[in-house]
mmCIF file of C-alpha atoms in Angstrom:
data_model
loop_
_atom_site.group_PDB
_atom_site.id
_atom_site.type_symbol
_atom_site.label_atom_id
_atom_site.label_comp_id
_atom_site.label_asym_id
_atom_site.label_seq_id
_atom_site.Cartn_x
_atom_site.Cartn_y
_atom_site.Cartn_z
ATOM 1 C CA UNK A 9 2.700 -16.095 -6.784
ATOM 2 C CA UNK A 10 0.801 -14.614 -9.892
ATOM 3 C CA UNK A 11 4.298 -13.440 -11.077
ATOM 4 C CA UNK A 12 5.362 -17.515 -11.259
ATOM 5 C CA UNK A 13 7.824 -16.927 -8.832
ATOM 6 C CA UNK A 14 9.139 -18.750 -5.496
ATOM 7 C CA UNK A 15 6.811 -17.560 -2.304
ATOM 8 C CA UNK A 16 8.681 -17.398 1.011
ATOM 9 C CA UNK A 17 6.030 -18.836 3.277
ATOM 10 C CA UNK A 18 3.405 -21.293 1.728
ATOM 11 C CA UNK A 19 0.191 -19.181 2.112
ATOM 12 C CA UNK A 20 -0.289 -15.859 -0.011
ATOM 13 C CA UNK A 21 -2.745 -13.555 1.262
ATOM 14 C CA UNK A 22 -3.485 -11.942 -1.585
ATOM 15 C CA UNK A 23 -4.668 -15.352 -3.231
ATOM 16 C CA UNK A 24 -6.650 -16.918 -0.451
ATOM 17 C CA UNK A 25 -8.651 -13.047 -0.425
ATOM 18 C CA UNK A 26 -9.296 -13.728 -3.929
ATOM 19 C CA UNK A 27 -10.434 -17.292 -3.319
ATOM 20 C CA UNK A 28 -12.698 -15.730 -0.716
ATOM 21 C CA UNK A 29 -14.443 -13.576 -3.110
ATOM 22 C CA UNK A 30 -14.876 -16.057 -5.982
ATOM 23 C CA UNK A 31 -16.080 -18.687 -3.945
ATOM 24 C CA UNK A 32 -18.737 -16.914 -2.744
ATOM 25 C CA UNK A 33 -19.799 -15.660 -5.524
ATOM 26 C CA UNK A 34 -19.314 -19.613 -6.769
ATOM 27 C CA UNK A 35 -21.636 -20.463 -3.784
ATOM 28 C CA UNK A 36 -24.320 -17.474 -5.539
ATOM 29 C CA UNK A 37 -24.369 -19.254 -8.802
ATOM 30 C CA UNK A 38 -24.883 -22.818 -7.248
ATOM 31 C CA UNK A 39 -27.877 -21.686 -5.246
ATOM 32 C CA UNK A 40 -29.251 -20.541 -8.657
ATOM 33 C CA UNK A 41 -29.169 -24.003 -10.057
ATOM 34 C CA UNK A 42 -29.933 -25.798 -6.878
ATOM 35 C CA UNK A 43 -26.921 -27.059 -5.786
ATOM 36 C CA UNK A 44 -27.768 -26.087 -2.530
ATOM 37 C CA UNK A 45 -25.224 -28.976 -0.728
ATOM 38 C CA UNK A 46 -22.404 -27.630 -2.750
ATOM 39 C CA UNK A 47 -23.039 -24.251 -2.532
ATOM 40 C CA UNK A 48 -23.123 -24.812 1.597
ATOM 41 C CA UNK A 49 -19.736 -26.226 1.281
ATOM 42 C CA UNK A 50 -17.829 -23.619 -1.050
ATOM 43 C CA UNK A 51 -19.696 -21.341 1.634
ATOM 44 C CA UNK A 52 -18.143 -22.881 4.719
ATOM 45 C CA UNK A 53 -14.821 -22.700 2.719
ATOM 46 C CA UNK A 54 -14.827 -19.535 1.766
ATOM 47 C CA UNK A 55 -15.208 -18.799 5.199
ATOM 48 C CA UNK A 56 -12.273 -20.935 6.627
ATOM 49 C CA UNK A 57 -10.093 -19.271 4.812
ATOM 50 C CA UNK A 58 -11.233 -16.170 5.671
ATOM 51 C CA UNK A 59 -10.967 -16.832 9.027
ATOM 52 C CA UNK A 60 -7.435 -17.491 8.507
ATOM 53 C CA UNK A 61 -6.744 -14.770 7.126
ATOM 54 C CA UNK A 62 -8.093 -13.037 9.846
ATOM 55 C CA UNK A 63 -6.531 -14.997 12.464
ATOM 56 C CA UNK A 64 -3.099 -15.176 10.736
ATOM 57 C CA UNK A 65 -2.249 -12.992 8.461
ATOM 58 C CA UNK A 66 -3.390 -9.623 9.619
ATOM 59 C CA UNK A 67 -0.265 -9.069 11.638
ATOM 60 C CA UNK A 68 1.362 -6.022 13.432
ATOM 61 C CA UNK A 69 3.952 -4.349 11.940
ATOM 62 C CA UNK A 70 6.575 -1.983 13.280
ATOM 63 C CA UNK A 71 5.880 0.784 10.905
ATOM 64 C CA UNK A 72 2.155 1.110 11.472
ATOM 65 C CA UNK A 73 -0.126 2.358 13.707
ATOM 66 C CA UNK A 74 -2.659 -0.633 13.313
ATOM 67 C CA UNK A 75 -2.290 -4.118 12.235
ATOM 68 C CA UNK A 76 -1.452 -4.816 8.067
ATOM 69 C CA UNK A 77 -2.121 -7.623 6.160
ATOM 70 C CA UNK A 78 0.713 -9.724 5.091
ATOM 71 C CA UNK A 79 2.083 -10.912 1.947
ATOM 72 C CA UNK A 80 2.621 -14.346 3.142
ATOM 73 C CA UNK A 81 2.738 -16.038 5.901
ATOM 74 C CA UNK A 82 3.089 -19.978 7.369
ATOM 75 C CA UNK A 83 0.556 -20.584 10.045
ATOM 76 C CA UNK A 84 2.857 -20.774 12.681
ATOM 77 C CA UNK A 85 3.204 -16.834 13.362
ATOM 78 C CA UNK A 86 5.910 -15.514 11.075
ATOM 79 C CA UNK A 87 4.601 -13.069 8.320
ATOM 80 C CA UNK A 88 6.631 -11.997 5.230
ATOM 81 C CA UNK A 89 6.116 -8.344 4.362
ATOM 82 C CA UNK A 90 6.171 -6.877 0.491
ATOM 83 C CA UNK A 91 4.295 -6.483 -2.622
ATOM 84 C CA UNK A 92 4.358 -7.775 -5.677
ATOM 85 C CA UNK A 93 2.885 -5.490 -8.908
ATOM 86 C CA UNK A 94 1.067 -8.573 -9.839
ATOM 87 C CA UNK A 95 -2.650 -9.003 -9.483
ATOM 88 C CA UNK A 96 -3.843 -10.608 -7.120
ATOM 89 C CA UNK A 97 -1.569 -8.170 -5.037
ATOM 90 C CA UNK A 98 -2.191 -6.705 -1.428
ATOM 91 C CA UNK A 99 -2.846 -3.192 -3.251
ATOM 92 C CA UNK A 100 -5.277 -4.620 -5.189
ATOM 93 C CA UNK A 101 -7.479 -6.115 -2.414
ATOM 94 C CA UNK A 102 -10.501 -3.354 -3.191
ATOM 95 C CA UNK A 103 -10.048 -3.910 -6.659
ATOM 96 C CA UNK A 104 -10.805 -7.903 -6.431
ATOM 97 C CA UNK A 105 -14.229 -7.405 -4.122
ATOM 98 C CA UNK A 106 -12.238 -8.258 -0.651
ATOM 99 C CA UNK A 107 -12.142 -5.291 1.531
ATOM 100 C CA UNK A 108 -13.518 -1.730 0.748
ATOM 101 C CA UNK A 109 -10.584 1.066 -0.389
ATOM 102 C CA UNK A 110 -11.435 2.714 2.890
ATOM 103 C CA UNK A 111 -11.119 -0.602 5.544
ATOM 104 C CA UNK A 112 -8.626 0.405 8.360
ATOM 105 C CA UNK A 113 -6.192 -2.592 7.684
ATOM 106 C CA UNK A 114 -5.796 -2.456 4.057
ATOM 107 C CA UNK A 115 -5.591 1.391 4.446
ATOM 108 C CA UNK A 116 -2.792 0.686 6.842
ATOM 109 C CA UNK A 117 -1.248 -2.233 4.444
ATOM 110 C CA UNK A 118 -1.422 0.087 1.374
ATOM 111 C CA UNK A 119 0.553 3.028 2.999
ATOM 112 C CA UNK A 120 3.388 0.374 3.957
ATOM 113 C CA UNK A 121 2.966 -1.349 0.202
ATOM 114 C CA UNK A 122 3.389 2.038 -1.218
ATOM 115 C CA UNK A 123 7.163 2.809 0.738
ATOM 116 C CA UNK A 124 10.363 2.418 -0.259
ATOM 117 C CA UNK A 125 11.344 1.455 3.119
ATOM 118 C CA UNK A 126 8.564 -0.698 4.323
ATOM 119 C CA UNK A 127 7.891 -2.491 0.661
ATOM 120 C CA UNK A 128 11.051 -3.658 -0.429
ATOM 121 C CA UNK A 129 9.796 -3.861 -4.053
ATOM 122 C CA UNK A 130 8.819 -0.353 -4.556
ATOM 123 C CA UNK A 131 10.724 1.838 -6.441
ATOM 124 C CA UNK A 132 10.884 5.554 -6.723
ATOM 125 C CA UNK A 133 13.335 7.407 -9.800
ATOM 126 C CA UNK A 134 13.967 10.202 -11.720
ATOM 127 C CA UNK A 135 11.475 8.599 -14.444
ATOM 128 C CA UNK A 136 8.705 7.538 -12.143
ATOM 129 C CA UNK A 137 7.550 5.415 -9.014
ATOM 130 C CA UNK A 138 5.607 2.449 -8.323
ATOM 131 C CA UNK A 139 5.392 -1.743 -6.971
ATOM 132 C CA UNK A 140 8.028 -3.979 -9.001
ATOM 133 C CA UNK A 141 8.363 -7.901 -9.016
ATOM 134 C CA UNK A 142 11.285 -9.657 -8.062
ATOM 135 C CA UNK A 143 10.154 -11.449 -11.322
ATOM 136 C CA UNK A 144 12.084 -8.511 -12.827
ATOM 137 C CA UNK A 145 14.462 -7.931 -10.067
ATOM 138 C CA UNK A 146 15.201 -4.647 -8.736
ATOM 139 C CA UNK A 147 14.810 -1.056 -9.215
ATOM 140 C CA UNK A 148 12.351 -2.034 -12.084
ATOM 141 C CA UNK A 149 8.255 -0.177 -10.974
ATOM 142 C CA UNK A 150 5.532 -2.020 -13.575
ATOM 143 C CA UNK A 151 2.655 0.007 -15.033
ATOM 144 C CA UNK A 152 0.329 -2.501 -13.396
ATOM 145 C CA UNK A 153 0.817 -1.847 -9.898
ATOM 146 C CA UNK A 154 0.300 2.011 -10.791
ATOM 147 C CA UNK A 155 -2.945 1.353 -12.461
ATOM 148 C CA UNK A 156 -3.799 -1.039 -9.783
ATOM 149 C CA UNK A 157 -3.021 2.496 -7.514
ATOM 150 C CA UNK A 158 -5.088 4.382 -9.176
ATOM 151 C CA UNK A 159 -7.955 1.937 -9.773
ATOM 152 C CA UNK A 160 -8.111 1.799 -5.694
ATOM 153 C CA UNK A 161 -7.995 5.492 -4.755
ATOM 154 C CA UNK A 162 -10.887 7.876 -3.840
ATOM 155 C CA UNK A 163 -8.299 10.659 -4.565
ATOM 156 C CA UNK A 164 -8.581 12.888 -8.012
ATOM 157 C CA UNK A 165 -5.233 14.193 -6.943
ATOM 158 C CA UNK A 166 -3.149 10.841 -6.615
ATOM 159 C CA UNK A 167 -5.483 9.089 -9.987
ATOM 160 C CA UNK A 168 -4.149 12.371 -12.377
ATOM 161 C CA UNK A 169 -0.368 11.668 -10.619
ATOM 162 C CA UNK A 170 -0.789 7.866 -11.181
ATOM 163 C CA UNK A 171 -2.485 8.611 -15.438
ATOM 164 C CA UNK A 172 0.533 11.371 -15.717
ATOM 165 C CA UNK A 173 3.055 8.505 -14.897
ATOM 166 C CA UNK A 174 1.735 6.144 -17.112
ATOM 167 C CA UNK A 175 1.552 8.271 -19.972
ATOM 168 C CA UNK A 176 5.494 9.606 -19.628
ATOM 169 C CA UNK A 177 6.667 5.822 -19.473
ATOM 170 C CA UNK A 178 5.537 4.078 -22.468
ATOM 171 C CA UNK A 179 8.900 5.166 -24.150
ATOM 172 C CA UNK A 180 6.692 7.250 -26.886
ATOM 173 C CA UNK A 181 5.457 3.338 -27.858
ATOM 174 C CA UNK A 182 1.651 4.576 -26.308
ATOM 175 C CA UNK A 183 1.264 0.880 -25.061
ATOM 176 C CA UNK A 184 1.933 -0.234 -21.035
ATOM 177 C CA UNK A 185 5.018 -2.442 -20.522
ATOM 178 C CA UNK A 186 5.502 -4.660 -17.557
ATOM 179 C CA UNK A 187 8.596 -2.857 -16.142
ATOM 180 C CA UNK A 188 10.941 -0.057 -16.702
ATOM 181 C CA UNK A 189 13.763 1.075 -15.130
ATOM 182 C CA UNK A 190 13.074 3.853 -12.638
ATOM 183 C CA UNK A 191 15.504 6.317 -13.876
ATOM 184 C CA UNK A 192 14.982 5.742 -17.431
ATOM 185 C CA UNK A 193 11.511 4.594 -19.068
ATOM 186 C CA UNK A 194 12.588 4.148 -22.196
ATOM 187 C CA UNK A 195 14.586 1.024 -20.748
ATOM 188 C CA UNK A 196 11.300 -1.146 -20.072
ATOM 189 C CA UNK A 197 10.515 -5.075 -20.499
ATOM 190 C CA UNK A 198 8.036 -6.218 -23.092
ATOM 191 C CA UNK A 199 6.893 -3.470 -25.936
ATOM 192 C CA UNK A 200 3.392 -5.313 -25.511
ATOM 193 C CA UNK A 201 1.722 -6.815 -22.407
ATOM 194 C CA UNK A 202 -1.797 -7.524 -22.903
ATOM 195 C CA UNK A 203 -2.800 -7.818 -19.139
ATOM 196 C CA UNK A 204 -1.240 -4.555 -18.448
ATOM 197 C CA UNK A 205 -2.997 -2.682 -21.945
ATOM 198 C CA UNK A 206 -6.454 -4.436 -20.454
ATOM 199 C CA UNK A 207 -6.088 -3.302 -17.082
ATOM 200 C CA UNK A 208 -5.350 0.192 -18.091
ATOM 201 C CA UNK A 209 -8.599 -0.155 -20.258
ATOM 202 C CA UNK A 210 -10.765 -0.930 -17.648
ATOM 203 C CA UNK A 211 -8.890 2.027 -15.306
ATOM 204 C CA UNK A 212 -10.227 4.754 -17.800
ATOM 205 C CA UNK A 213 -13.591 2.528 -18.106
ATOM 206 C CA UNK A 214 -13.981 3.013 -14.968
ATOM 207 C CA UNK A 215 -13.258 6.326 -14.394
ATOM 208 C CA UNK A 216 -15.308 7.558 -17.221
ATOM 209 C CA UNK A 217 -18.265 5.825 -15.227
ATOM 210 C CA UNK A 218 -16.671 7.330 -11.816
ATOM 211 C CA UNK A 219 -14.721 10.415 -12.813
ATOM 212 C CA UNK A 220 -15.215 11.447 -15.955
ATOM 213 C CA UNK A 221 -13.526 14.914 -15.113
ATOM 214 C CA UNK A 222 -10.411 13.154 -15.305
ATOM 215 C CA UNK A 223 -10.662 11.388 -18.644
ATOM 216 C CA UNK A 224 -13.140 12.839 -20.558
ATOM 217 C CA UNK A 225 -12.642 15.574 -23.348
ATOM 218 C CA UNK A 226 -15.733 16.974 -22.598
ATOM 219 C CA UNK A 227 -15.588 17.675 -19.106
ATOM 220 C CA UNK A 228 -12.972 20.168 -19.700
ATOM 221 C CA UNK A 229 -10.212 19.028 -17.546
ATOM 222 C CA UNK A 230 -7.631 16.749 -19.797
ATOM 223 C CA UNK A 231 -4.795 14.751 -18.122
ATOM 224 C CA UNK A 232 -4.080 12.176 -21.242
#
């Protein structure tokens, strides 16, 4: 797992999606220098595992309506359901170039991902909600995974919930941590986080490009 911790089942989703997408964009840059018997075979990888995926890991689940992806699974049919706040993440599928934000299945995944009762590493508190790590163990949401919700919504409403959040739980430090505790966000892990503080830089990039209404001085609306 990106977090460095233990999977359950040998295959996470998340990472094979993003192998998906950055082999064929390998496969893009090897045509381009004519490589044209490599780039055939990172092709026909890319889509063996993508086929897999498909095949095994988009799974039904008893709290939705259509089939989910999983977080991990084995091959042999069982399927391990969670998230983890760490990138590459099932929330952050749209976000790494696998699936559109609006594809039934990781529609379906992301309302499960983002539920106390179907995620079993999402936390809601009196100081704020979001996807933990059990690289932090529980009770403990990380600013990343609420970026990483914001920077895959269509939704002005849920972005200005998701910037509101992140600005009340730095602890008055103005920096993103990697955790805090949901009842209290001035109990948090690591006063400096650089993937976090880049992440959130590219969130407001992008929504200055996308919606400036929300970020921008000038537009007249103000949520930071």
């Amino acid at each position: 797992r990106p977090s460095d911790d233990a999977t359950q089942y040998p295959f996470l989703v998340p990472a094979n999606a993003m192998a998906v997408v950055e082999l064929r964009a390998t496969k893009e840059l090897l045509d381009q220098i004519g490589e044209s018997e490599l780039a055939k075979d990172v092709d026909t990888l890319a889509s063996e595992i993508d086929s897999a995926i498909r095949a095994v890991a988009v799974v039904p689940h008893k709290s939705a309506a259509t089939d989910v992806f999983a977080y991990e699974v084995d091959g042999y049919g069982n399927s391990y359901h969670m998230d983890d706040a760490n990138v590459p993440s099932l929330l952050s599928l749209p976000y790494l170039g696998y699936v559109p934000a609006n594809d039934t299945t990781y529609g379906a995944t992301r309302r499960i991902v983002l539920n106390t009762t179907t995620n079993p590493y999402y936390f809601e508190g009196a100081a704020g909600s979001g996807v933990g790590s059990p690289h932090t163990g529980l009770g403990r949401p990380w600013h990343m995974s609420i970026i990483m919700q914001a920077m895959t919504s269509d939704s002005d409403e849920e972005i200005q919930s998701c910037l509101k959040l992140l600005k009340a739980t730095t602890a008055s430090k103005w920096f993103m941590h990697e955790s805090f505790w949901k009842d209290d966000s001035d109990n948090f892990s690591r006063p400096w986080f650089s993937w976090a503080n880049s992440l959130f830089g590219e969130l407001i990039w992008r929504l200055s490009e996308t919606k400036p209404h929300l970020v921008l001085a000038s537009e007249q609306i103000k949520v930071l």
